[in-house]
Amino acid sequence: MPTLSEPRRPRLLPQNRKLRHLKGLSLRNLSFAPRGPGNAYISDDAAIKRSPNKLGNLDETGSSPLRASRSSESLRLDSLRADKRRPRAQPRRSSLSVAHANPVTRQKDLESLVDSSIGDVFFSLHVADCDEPVYISEVRNRSANFDFQFFHLSSRETCISRACILTIRVWCKRPQRASWTFLLEEIIDLRRLNFIGTLTDRRFPPNALVFHLQDGLYSMDFPTRTADPKAAPLVATSSYTALMKLANLESSVQDAMETQRKIMQQINEILDQSPADPNPAANEATALAMKYVSMQRRANMAAETKRIDLRKSLRSRREAIAQGRRVQALAEADIQNNSEKLAASVELVQQTEQQIHGQRRRICSELCDMFPITPIPNAPPLSFQICGLPLPNSVYDAATAKVIGEDVLSGALGLVALLTRHLSFYLSSPLPYPLSVYGSRSYARDNISHMPDTQSQRQSQRQRQRQRREFPLYLPRGGSTIGQWRFEYGWFLLNKNIEALCASEGLKVVDIRHSLPNLKYLLYVCSAGTEEMPERKKGGVRGLWDGKKFNGHARGSWSGTAGAVPALPFALDADGESGSSSGSIAGSRQASVDSEMMNRHGDALRSAMMKMDDEWGKDSGIGLPFGEEGGFTLRTKGLRESIAQ
């Protein structure tokens, strides 16, 4: 295969070059100088034309129109090929005209020089049998050498794709001009093109055209440059018979296409001459119109239904808006009416909160007095006792057992559980682990943790569940390991409850094992304050009894009464006398009207019981004739300090 430096050989024979083999076109050395008969010159004047000095001398001397013949040296150079000629050295041009010019002037001169040699160009291809252009290229902008996009004409008609002669017309537009100018028209015979192979090392004349065919580059301005054929063995190709068959098939295809064209033309002429029957078309148009009418009617009915629905929706929305406005007006009126009460309600809420806080302070202070938590004398730090019962900080070992007995420990834990349970009510903070207070036999319940069933299967499920989740706050008898563990876990639950109470008041516990220190710290914070401690409300509790008529004998003996037994806030003994507690209460309130009423009720009951002595007996005790629906009702009237003490 030849390299780029070696000349190549064309694959197409000159007589086989057609327009379908043309792929692209290039234009070199754009020039706007006209090319006409006045600018023609003979070959002997080529050297003079290239030398501006000699041309000027000839113009100055006014030489005769006779031209001197060229020398043998010039003729020898003309006989050489263009690629073998060596260009003559050109004289150096003077640049003194712009030596002292400023940069702006130089820039303008350079721009004018460039604008004089560039432009916008496009071309068109024409064939003799076609009135319209076969191909119109794209527009290339601001250049002197143009490489247009490739194109394919093999799919065009036969008269175009098989043409070997074409006309090329080039149009240009110079910079700063709006109109297009016809630049060049060339009639090219593809069979007379010269194969050049490459564009390198070529000096093209003005407006030189380069043709891109399938096998290489061709031009009219340079001689053919091909490589010598290489010696190679002959290769068998298609036979003459096969080529003739192929030619016959191609002729048959062309004849069939021509026949098809003629038949189509005849059919069109017959259709143009024969009048068309408008009835089928009119019937079809009528059916189509009726179809459109029915579709439009359905659309109108749907639009009417939608309009009715929209009107109903708008009506309902207007009613809803009116109702909403009425409700809004009522709400605004209520807001205006209640805005005056709002300030009083806010003030009342604040006062209530202050009173609740004060009552909590008082309750916590009283709890501190009722359950005194004091340090143990001559003991390690953070060792406290409650009501005189010492309680260690969640550690009960052999050394501690020698000082604190099991009963003392159980009693202290019972007091701590009682105090913790009361604080949960007074501080409105529920305990995560409920406490059941039974003195020294209290226990804590864990309803949160997951615990496996380890009890006997003979017990009921509810009983097993209850026993598994209840942890004693006292040491079990017998010293079992499981009992010791359950006791320690119950103590841990008690400490967690104390920690939850401290967290509800915003206190942070350092160590939850310090039961009494944490509890004393909580009571100290809850009872602290700068304001005066509120007083306790005075008053008492009255027990009111709604009696009914006695059943049996009592009903007959009490038939004359009003049918209701007065309330009895005290109990009677077997002899019909009032108890000591009722006597003390009546004695403390003899000056009041309530005490007189209570004495009267007691006398009435005592006399009634004396009448029924035969039936009830003196040793049988006092029985009150209550029915199933009868009972005591308590009404708080205020607890007096004397009764509380």
XYZ file of C-alpha atoms in Angstrom:
645
model
C 0.000 0.000 0.000
C 1.479 3.427 -0.901
C 2.219 5.876 1.896
C 1.263 9.558 2.030
C 4.595 10.585 0.486
C 4.178 8.169 -2.457
C 1.671 8.886 -5.241
C -1.348 6.638 -5.457
C -3.370 5.350 -8.367
C -7.093 6.052 -8.885
C -9.450 3.094 -8.718
C -11.996 4.555 -11.128
C -11.348 4.747 -14.834
C -11.989 8.179 -16.367
C -14.939 6.939 -18.441
C -16.556 5.429 -15.313
C -16.609 8.616 -13.212
C -20.204 9.647 -12.518
C -21.937 12.162 -10.317
C -22.799 9.444 -7.793
C -19.055 9.052 -7.120
C -18.723 12.726 -6.104
C -18.722 13.135 -2.305
C -17.576 16.684 -1.651
C -16.029 19.889 -2.898
C -13.326 22.286 -1.675
C -12.451 25.843 -2.694
C -8.925 27.244 -2.336
C -7.543 30.812 -2.517
C -10.749 32.807 -2.641
C -10.359 35.796 -4.963
C -12.855 38.513 -5.863
C -10.984 39.676 -8.990
C -13.086 39.171 -12.142
C -11.893 36.618 -14.673
C -12.841 37.708 -18.149
C -11.418 38.125 -21.649
C -9.703 41.406 -20.748
C -7.630 39.714 -18.059
C -6.432 36.841 -20.208
C -2.699 36.550 -20.917
C -0.452 34.212 -22.832
C 1.913 31.723 -21.265
C 4.995 33.814 -22.177
C 3.796 36.624 -19.936
C 3.515 34.403 -16.851
C 6.988 35.290 -15.562
C 6.452 39.002 -16.201
C 3.139 38.905 -14.394
C 4.803 37.392 -11.370
C 7.476 40.166 -11.215
C 6.016 43.543 -10.219
C 9.303 45.390 -10.942
C 9.476 44.226 -14.535
C 5.833 44.996 -15.077
C 6.375 48.532 -13.816
C 9.350 49.054 -16.107
C 7.338 47.915 -19.098
C 4.525 50.299 -18.208
C 6.942 53.240 -17.791
C 8.779 52.711 -21.073
C 5.552 52.339 -23.006
C 6.827 49.350 -24.935
C 5.178 48.194 -28.103
C 2.495 45.502 -28.014
C 4.978 43.056 -29.479
C 6.113 40.561 -26.898
C 9.573 39.147 -26.711
C 9.840 35.398 -26.759
C 10.898 33.621 -23.643
C 14.319 32.125 -23.159
C 15.186 28.472 -23.372
C 15.548 28.390 -19.608
C 11.962 29.528 -19.164
C 10.766 27.003 -21.716
C 12.643 24.265 -19.860
C 10.991 25.238 -16.605
C 7.551 25.220 -18.225
C 8.152 21.721 -19.487
C 8.584 20.500 -15.908
C 5.642 19.440 -13.819
C 4.255 21.886 -11.324
C 5.442 19.864 -8.341
C 9.037 19.819 -9.737
C 9.305 23.557 -10.265
C 11.207 25.607 -7.730
C 9.653 28.992 -6.985
C 11.857 31.979 -7.655
C 12.956 34.184 -4.804
C 10.710 37.202 -4.458
C 12.236 40.583 -3.595
C 11.706 41.780 -0.054
C 8.837 44.178 0.257
C 9.314 47.450 2.055
C 7.456 48.057 5.316
C 8.497 51.666 5.835
C 4.946 52.874 5.145
C 3.706 51.518 8.494
C 6.926 51.770 10.477
C 5.934 54.959 12.264
C 2.175 54.247 12.472
C 0.439 53.790 15.815
C -1.001 50.369 16.861
C -4.578 51.413 16.076
C -3.670 52.263 12.491
C -1.780 49.000 12.095
C -4.741 47.053 13.471
C -7.135 48.770 11.069
C -4.808 48.116 8.123
C -4.537 44.445 9.057
C -8.310 44.127 9.437
C -8.927 45.776 6.056
C -6.321 43.483 4.480
C -7.960 40.398 5.976
C -11.470 41.563 5.026
C -10.360 42.072 1.434
C -9.353 38.405 1.095
C -12.111 36.543 3.009
C -15.859 36.148 2.620
C -18.931 33.903 3.000
C -19.353 31.267 0.253
C -21.789 28.529 -0.818
C -22.137 26.584 -4.080
C -24.790 24.725 -6.057
C -24.615 21.766 -8.470
C -26.624 21.697 -11.697
C -27.273 19.050 -14.339
C -28.353 19.763 -17.891
C -31.638 17.799 -17.711
C -32.826 19.394 -14.438
C -34.069 22.939 -14.030
C -33.597 23.005 -10.265
C -30.221 22.673 -8.533
C -29.232 19.111 -7.729
C -27.522 20.113 -4.485
C -27.066 23.359 -2.511
C -24.312 23.435 0.071
C -24.256 25.088 3.462
C -22.815 28.585 3.969
C -19.215 28.806 5.136
C -18.330 32.069 6.902
C -15.256 34.328 6.870
C -12.534 32.275 5.253
C -10.396 32.059 2.111
C -10.159 28.245 1.967
C -13.374 26.263 2.271
C -14.034 22.562 2.900
C -17.745 21.928 2.481
C -19.645 19.050 4.003
C -19.758 15.747 2.152
C -22.937 14.663 0.378
C -24.330 11.539 -1.334
C -26.090 11.632 -4.707
C -26.220 7.878 -5.336
C -29.878 7.673 -4.271
C -31.059 10.341 -6.722
C -32.653 9.706 -10.108
C -30.755 7.909 -12.811
C -30.412 11.009 -14.940
C -28.639 12.696 -12.028
C -26.596 9.894 -10.479
C -25.240 8.739 -13.880
C -24.395 12.187 -15.208
C -20.732 12.873 -15.882
C -21.009 16.577 -16.786
C -22.176 19.107 -14.203
C -22.179 22.839 -13.651
C -20.804 24.383 -10.449
C -21.926 27.863 -9.444
C -20.246 29.635 -6.535
C -21.832 32.561 -4.669
C -20.027 34.827 -2.220
C -20.670 37.725 0.135
C -17.893 40.042 1.224
C -17.657 41.347 4.806
C -19.738 44.409 5.668
C -22.033 43.764 2.691
C -25.588 42.456 2.799
C -26.027 41.185 -0.782
C -24.739 37.972 -2.333
C -22.622 38.106 -5.494
C -22.241 35.511 -8.225
C -18.544 34.607 -8.141
C -17.799 31.648 -10.365
C -19.414 29.225 -12.816
C -17.542 26.162 -14.041
C -18.721 23.395 -16.378
C -16.890 20.273 -15.249
C -16.530 16.990 -17.069
C -15.671 14.378 -14.462
C -13.930 12.274 -17.095
C -11.309 14.999 -17.681
C -10.340 15.554 -14.038
C -6.732 14.985 -12.990
C -5.949 12.785 -10.011
C -3.791 14.645 -7.423
C -4.111 12.294 -4.415
C -3.425 14.844 -1.631
C -3.653 18.563 -0.818
C -0.215 18.856 0.787
C 2.621 20.731 -0.971
C 0.246 22.401 -3.413
C 0.121 26.045 -4.489
C -3.405 26.513 -5.765
C -4.377 29.279 -8.183
C -7.170 31.717 -7.266
C -10.604 30.123 -6.878
C -9.270 26.616 -7.408
C -11.811 23.788 -7.128
C -10.875 20.418 -5.612
C -13.219 17.442 -6.126
C -13.557 14.636 -3.564
C -14.454 11.376 -5.277
C -14.687 7.936 -3.754
C -11.128 7.004 -4.740
C -9.338 10.293 -3.963
C -8.871 13.981 -4.837
C -9.155 15.443 -8.346
C -8.490 18.889 -9.799
C -8.349 20.739 -13.124
C -5.350 22.925 -12.209
C -2.672 20.236 -11.759
C -1.480 17.397 -13.950
C -2.202 13.804 -13.051
C 0.220 12.366 -10.543
C -0.063 8.621 -10.289
C 2.261 5.838 -9.321
C 3.456 3.221 -11.744
C 1.500 -0.009 -11.684
C 3.051 -2.772 -9.667
C 3.662 -6.181 -11.035
C 1.066 -8.556 -9.665
C -0.423 -11.843 -10.800
C -3.619 -11.721 -12.759
C -6.787 -12.270 -10.764
C -9.841 -13.792 -12.344
C -12.858 -11.468 -12.359
C -16.351 -11.713 -13.774
C -16.746 -13.176 -17.225
C -18.091 -11.362 -20.220
C -21.313 -13.360 -20.084
C -21.935 -12.386 -16.438
C -21.303 -8.727 -17.229
C -23.718 -8.845 -20.166
C -26.370 -10.481 -17.981
C -25.906 -7.752 -15.402
C -26.237 -5.083 -18.094
C -29.406 -6.753 -19.447
C -30.904 -6.910 -15.958
C -30.158 -3.236 -15.413
C -31.790 -2.377 -18.746
C -34.846 -4.447 -17.794
C -35.161 -2.639 -14.473
C -34.901 0.720 -16.193
C -37.540 -0.312 -18.755
C -39.869 -1.490 -15.951
C -39.476 1.807 -14.115
C -40.160 3.735 -17.324
C -43.255 1.604 -17.986
C -44.492 2.236 -14.437
C -44.052 5.960 -14.914
C -45.997 5.905 -18.182
C -48.845 3.845 -16.679
C -49.118 6.236 -13.734
C -49.242 9.164 -16.140
C -51.996 7.494 -18.199
C -54.040 6.720 -15.063
C -53.770 10.327 -13.951
C -54.906 11.533 -17.391
C -57.915 9.178 -17.365
C -58.904 10.332 -13.895
C -58.638 13.947 -14.979
C -60.809 13.369 -18.088
C -63.577 11.234 -16.499
C -66.020 13.155 -14.239
C -66.096 12.029 -10.607
C -69.319 10.754 -8.988
C -70.018 13.033 -5.991
C -72.680 10.764 -4.427
C -70.412 8.357 -2.490
C -68.287 11.208 -1.219
C -71.411 13.163 -0.261
C -72.890 10.142 1.542
C -69.644 9.582 3.385
C -69.444 13.260 4.315
C -73.093 13.162 5.504
C -72.455 10.087 7.668
C -69.360 11.704 9.089
C -71.295 14.909 9.784
C -74.076 12.951 11.556
C -71.451 11.188 13.621
C -69.946 14.516 14.599
C -73.438 15.872 15.411
C -74.198 12.927 17.731
C -70.808 13.309 19.391
C -71.441 17.020 19.879
C -74.888 16.322 21.351
C -73.387 13.907 23.860
C -70.737 16.482 24.675
C -73.447 19.133 25.147
C -75.420 16.841 27.464
C -72.289 16.094 29.487
C -71.500 19.812 29.655
C -75.077 20.556 30.769
C -74.883 17.905 33.494
C -71.533 19.254 34.610
C -72.946 22.792 34.667
C -75.864 21.666 36.857
C -73.465 19.881 39.212
C -71.236 22.937 39.362
C -74.215 25.150 40.164
C -75.257 22.806 42.962
C -71.708 22.731 44.240
C -71.489 26.524 44.136
C -74.838 26.815 45.929
C -73.757 24.397 48.650
C -70.429 26.182 48.961
C -72.160 29.554 49.284
C -74.388 28.120 52.011
C -71.367 26.621 53.752
C -69.529 29.947 53.485
C -72.534 31.778 54.926
C -72.820 29.227 57.741
C -69.102 29.525 58.392
C -69.360 33.300 58.515
C -72.221 33.057 60.996
C -70.227 30.653 63.139
C -67.204 32.915 62.811
C -69.293 35.913 63.874
C -70.573 33.974 66.893
C -67.031 32.912 67.727
C -65.813 36.491 67.450
C -68.663 37.619 69.699
C -67.766 34.899 72.216
C -64.123 35.935 72.020
C -65.049 39.553 72.647
C -67.290 38.553 75.544
C -64.722 36.210 77.064
C -61.705 38.439 76.439
C -62.647 40.408 79.536
C -62.770 37.211 81.587
C -59.485 35.960 80.162
C -57.294 38.234 82.255
C -59.204 37.288 85.400
C -58.950 33.585 84.499
C -55.211 33.882 83.869
C -54.765 35.653 87.168
C -56.886 33.000 88.885
C -54.771 30.245 87.319
C -51.601 31.939 88.501
C -53.005 32.335 91.985
C -54.104 28.694 91.982
C -50.626 27.605 90.913
C -49.108 29.706 93.675
C -51.540 28.230 96.188
C -50.775 24.700 94.972
C -47.077 25.410 95.300
C -47.607 26.836 98.776
C -49.726 23.867 99.865
C -47.069 21.507 98.530
C -44.466 23.391 100.545
C -46.630 23.104 103.647
C -47.328 19.394 103.049
C -43.642 18.626 102.484
C -42.753 20.595 105.610
C -45.318 18.638 107.622
C -44.026 15.376 106.122
C -40.551 16.378 107.268
C -41.970 16.797 110.767
C -44.009 13.574 110.622
C -41.171 11.493 109.147
C -38.010 13.102 110.529
C -34.885 12.110 108.609
C -31.857 12.885 110.763
C -28.176 11.935 110.577
C -27.000 9.036 112.720
C -24.590 10.297 115.370
C -21.055 8.933 115.291
C -21.653 7.278 111.896
C -20.022 7.576 108.460
C -21.131 10.402 106.138
C -24.536 10.135 104.447
C -25.848 7.816 107.173
C -29.418 8.777 108.088
C -32.324 7.409 110.088
C -36.068 7.883 109.643
C -38.230 8.155 112.754
C -35.270 6.856 114.739
C -34.853 3.747 112.544
C -31.455 3.643 110.782
C -31.372 2.671 107.108
C -28.133 1.860 105.240
C -27.493 3.044 101.684
C -28.688 -0.056 99.782
C -25.981 -2.241 101.365
C -26.931 -4.858 103.946
C -24.059 -7.212 104.587
C -22.896 -9.154 107.620
C -21.214 -6.108 109.199
C -24.358 -4.011 108.783
C -26.572 -6.826 110.096
C -24.695 -6.751 113.420
C -25.691 -3.111 113.934
C -29.115 -2.993 112.232
C -31.533 -5.861 112.702
C -33.847 -7.258 110.081
C -36.969 -5.909 111.770
C -35.468 -2.420 112.048
C -34.465 -2.538 108.375
C -37.950 -3.694 107.299
C -39.621 -0.990 109.397
C -37.367 1.735 107.979
C -38.055 0.581 104.411
C -41.801 0.545 105.161
C -41.625 4.166 106.372
C -39.625 5.182 103.280
C -42.180 3.440 101.035
C -45.050 5.207 102.840
C -43.369 8.608 102.522
C -42.543 7.992 98.844
C -46.115 6.965 98.058
C -47.533 10.092 99.753
C -45.071 12.321 97.890
C -46.148 10.813 94.558
C -49.737 11.913 95.280
C -48.859 15.360 96.602
C -46.382 16.114 93.794
C -48.728 14.679 91.091
C -45.983 12.419 89.782
C -46.917 8.744 89.258
C -44.426 6.118 90.338
C -43.035 3.798 87.649
C -43.057 0.934 90.151
C -46.197 0.938 92.366
C -45.689 0.517 96.109
C -47.955 -1.433 98.458
C -47.408 -0.141 101.985
C -48.083 -2.589 104.823
C -45.724 -1.323 107.501
C -42.675 -3.558 107.785
C -44.164 -5.953 105.213
C -44.350 -3.553 102.267
C -43.398 -4.536 98.743
C -42.805 -2.982 95.304
C -44.324 -4.172 92.033
C -42.516 -4.284 88.665
C -44.980 -4.185 85.747
C -42.351 -3.199 83.166
C -39.606 -5.821 83.070
C -39.962 -9.164 81.304
C -39.736 -12.028 83.807
C -39.865 -15.773 83.085
C -42.363 -18.017 84.850
C -40.509 -19.919 87.611
C -43.419 -20.748 89.946
C -45.173 -24.067 90.355
C -47.651 -25.119 87.706
C -50.315 -25.848 90.344
C -50.830 -22.168 91.024
C -53.131 -20.142 88.826
C -51.687 -17.940 86.119
C -52.852 -14.698 87.741
C -51.414 -15.697 91.098
C -48.090 -16.683 89.533
C -47.968 -13.434 87.593
C -48.707 -11.438 90.719
C -46.133 -13.217 92.863
C -43.444 -12.965 90.212
C -43.780 -9.192 89.918
C -44.081 -8.341 93.630
C -40.745 -7.831 95.393
C -40.665 -7.559 99.205
C -39.081 -4.686 101.097
C -38.195 -6.981 103.988
C -35.744 -9.822 104.427
C -37.333 -13.248 103.952
C -37.170 -15.913 106.597
C -34.808 -18.798 106.013
C -32.054 -16.857 104.220
C -32.681 -18.227 100.684
C -30.648 -16.791 97.823
C -33.705 -16.091 95.652
C -35.416 -14.306 98.548
C -32.298 -12.197 99.173
C -32.156 -11.286 95.489
C -35.844 -10.338 95.384
C -35.379 -8.162 98.485
C -32.416 -6.326 96.939
C -34.328 -5.837 93.685
C -37.337 -4.446 95.601
C -35.011 -1.996 97.370
C -33.635 -1.018 93.939
C -37.196 -0.360 92.678
C -37.847 1.857 95.719
C -34.700 3.862 94.921
C -35.822 4.188 91.276
C -39.147 5.620 92.462
C -37.285 8.187 94.589
C -35.151 9.057 91.553
C -38.304 9.523 89.417
C -39.754 11.928 92.024
C -36.502 13.915 92.062
C -36.479 14.063 88.244
C -40.072 15.374 88.223
C -38.901 18.326 90.338
C -35.812 18.929 88.183
C -33.314 17.409 90.615
C -30.378 15.267 89.556
C -29.510 12.296 91.742
C -25.828 11.498 92.119
C -26.283 7.944 93.422
C -29.657 6.195 93.571
C -28.416 3.850 96.323
C -28.637 6.715 98.859
C -32.289 6.260 99.757
C -32.668 8.579 102.773
C -30.218 11.290 101.548
C -32.064 11.585 98.238
C -35.445 11.628 99.984
C -34.324 14.287 102.455
C -32.886 16.346 99.598
C -36.234 16.125 97.780
C -38.209 17.189 100.876
C -35.782 20.025 101.518
C -36.134 21.397 97.982
C -39.931 20.989 97.888
C -40.406 22.761 101.236
C -37.961 25.590 100.449
C -39.239 29.057 99.570
C -38.974 32.737 100.422
C -42.686 33.394 100.840
C -44.605 32.825 104.028
C -45.845 29.302 104.605
C -49.643 29.125 103.993
C -51.895 28.055 106.853
C -53.881 24.874 106.920
C -57.627 25.134 106.366
C -59.702 24.643 109.491
C -62.839 22.500 109.666
C -64.016 18.927 110.153
C -65.757 15.973 108.558
C -69.379 15.178 109.169
C -70.796 11.755 108.523
C -74.353 11.920 107.253
C -76.477 8.841 107.274
C -79.572 8.539 105.059
C -81.621 5.979 107.006
C -84.721 4.153 106.000
C -87.554 2.573 107.881
C -86.786 -0.539 109.847
C -87.782 -3.853 108.366
C -90.138 -6.162 110.307
C -90.903 -4.950 113.870
C -88.893 -1.798 113.504
C -91.033 -0.695 110.573
C -94.190 -1.046 112.652
C -92.754 0.704 115.687
C -91.379 3.602 113.540
C -94.478 4.019 111.449
C -95.248 7.361 113.004
C -91.932 8.908 112.041
C -91.127 10.718 108.840
C -89.675 7.565 107.305
C -86.034 8.585 107.503
C -83.586 7.916 110.297
C -81.317 10.846 111.100
C -77.633 10.558 110.315
C -75.526 8.837 112.966
C -71.871 9.852 112.938
C -70.971 7.655 115.933
C -71.366 4.040 117.089
C -73.315 2.708 120.071
C -72.283 -0.039 122.443
C -74.405 -2.960 123.566
C -76.058 -0.999 126.405
C -77.265 1.725 124.087
C -74.651 4.180 125.269
C -72.549 6.190 122.924
C -68.893 5.227 122.458
C -65.955 7.111 123.812
C -64.982 8.520 120.447
C -68.458 9.857 119.762
C -68.643 11.231 123.291
C -65.386 13.075 122.853
C -66.538 14.526 119.571
C -69.898 15.577 121.029
C -68.163 17.006 124.084
C -65.817 19.079 121.985
C -68.687 20.602 120.030
C -71.404 21.092 122.679
C -71.594 24.772 122.003
C -72.414 24.295 118.330
C -75.773 23.612 116.764
C -74.443 20.489 115.046
C -73.594 18.863 118.367
C -77.130 19.508 119.657
C -78.616 17.887 116.572
C -76.341 14.898 117.022
C -77.413 14.520 120.675
C -81.058 14.624 119.649
C -80.487 11.946 117.033
C -78.688 9.799 119.591
C -81.549 10.132 122.117
C -84.108 9.201 119.480
C -82.188 6.108 118.500
C -81.586 5.147 122.127
C -85.312 5.355 122.985
C -86.231 3.328 119.907
C -83.775 0.628 120.873
C -85.108 0.462 124.424
C -88.588 -0.287 123.041
C -87.275 -3.160 120.918
C -85.207 -4.626 123.747
C -87.354 -7.751 123.992
C -86.752 -8.790 120.423
C -83.090 -7.835 119.947
C -81.785 -8.538 123.469
C -79.320 -6.620 125.520
C -76.353 -8.868 124.813
C -76.903 -9.148 121.109
C -75.523 -5.699 120.334
C -77.085 -2.902 118.379
C -78.277 -3.623 114.853
C -79.324 -0.752 112.599
C -82.131 -1.384 110.107
C -80.184 -0.522 106.917
C -81.409 -1.649 103.545
C -79.218 -2.601 100.629
C -79.488 0.872 99.202
C -78.834 2.709 102.486
C -75.349 3.963 103.365
C -73.222 6.707 104.838
C -72.314 9.830 102.929
C -69.453 12.106 103.996
C -69.610 15.840 103.516
C -66.543 17.908 104.143
C -67.334 20.894 106.315
C -63.748 21.776 107.222
C -61.534 19.950 109.660
C -60.808 21.834 112.828
C -57.413 21.860 114.418
C -58.763 20.483 117.684
C -60.243 17.407 116.009
C -57.086 16.807 113.950
C -55.014 16.872 117.112
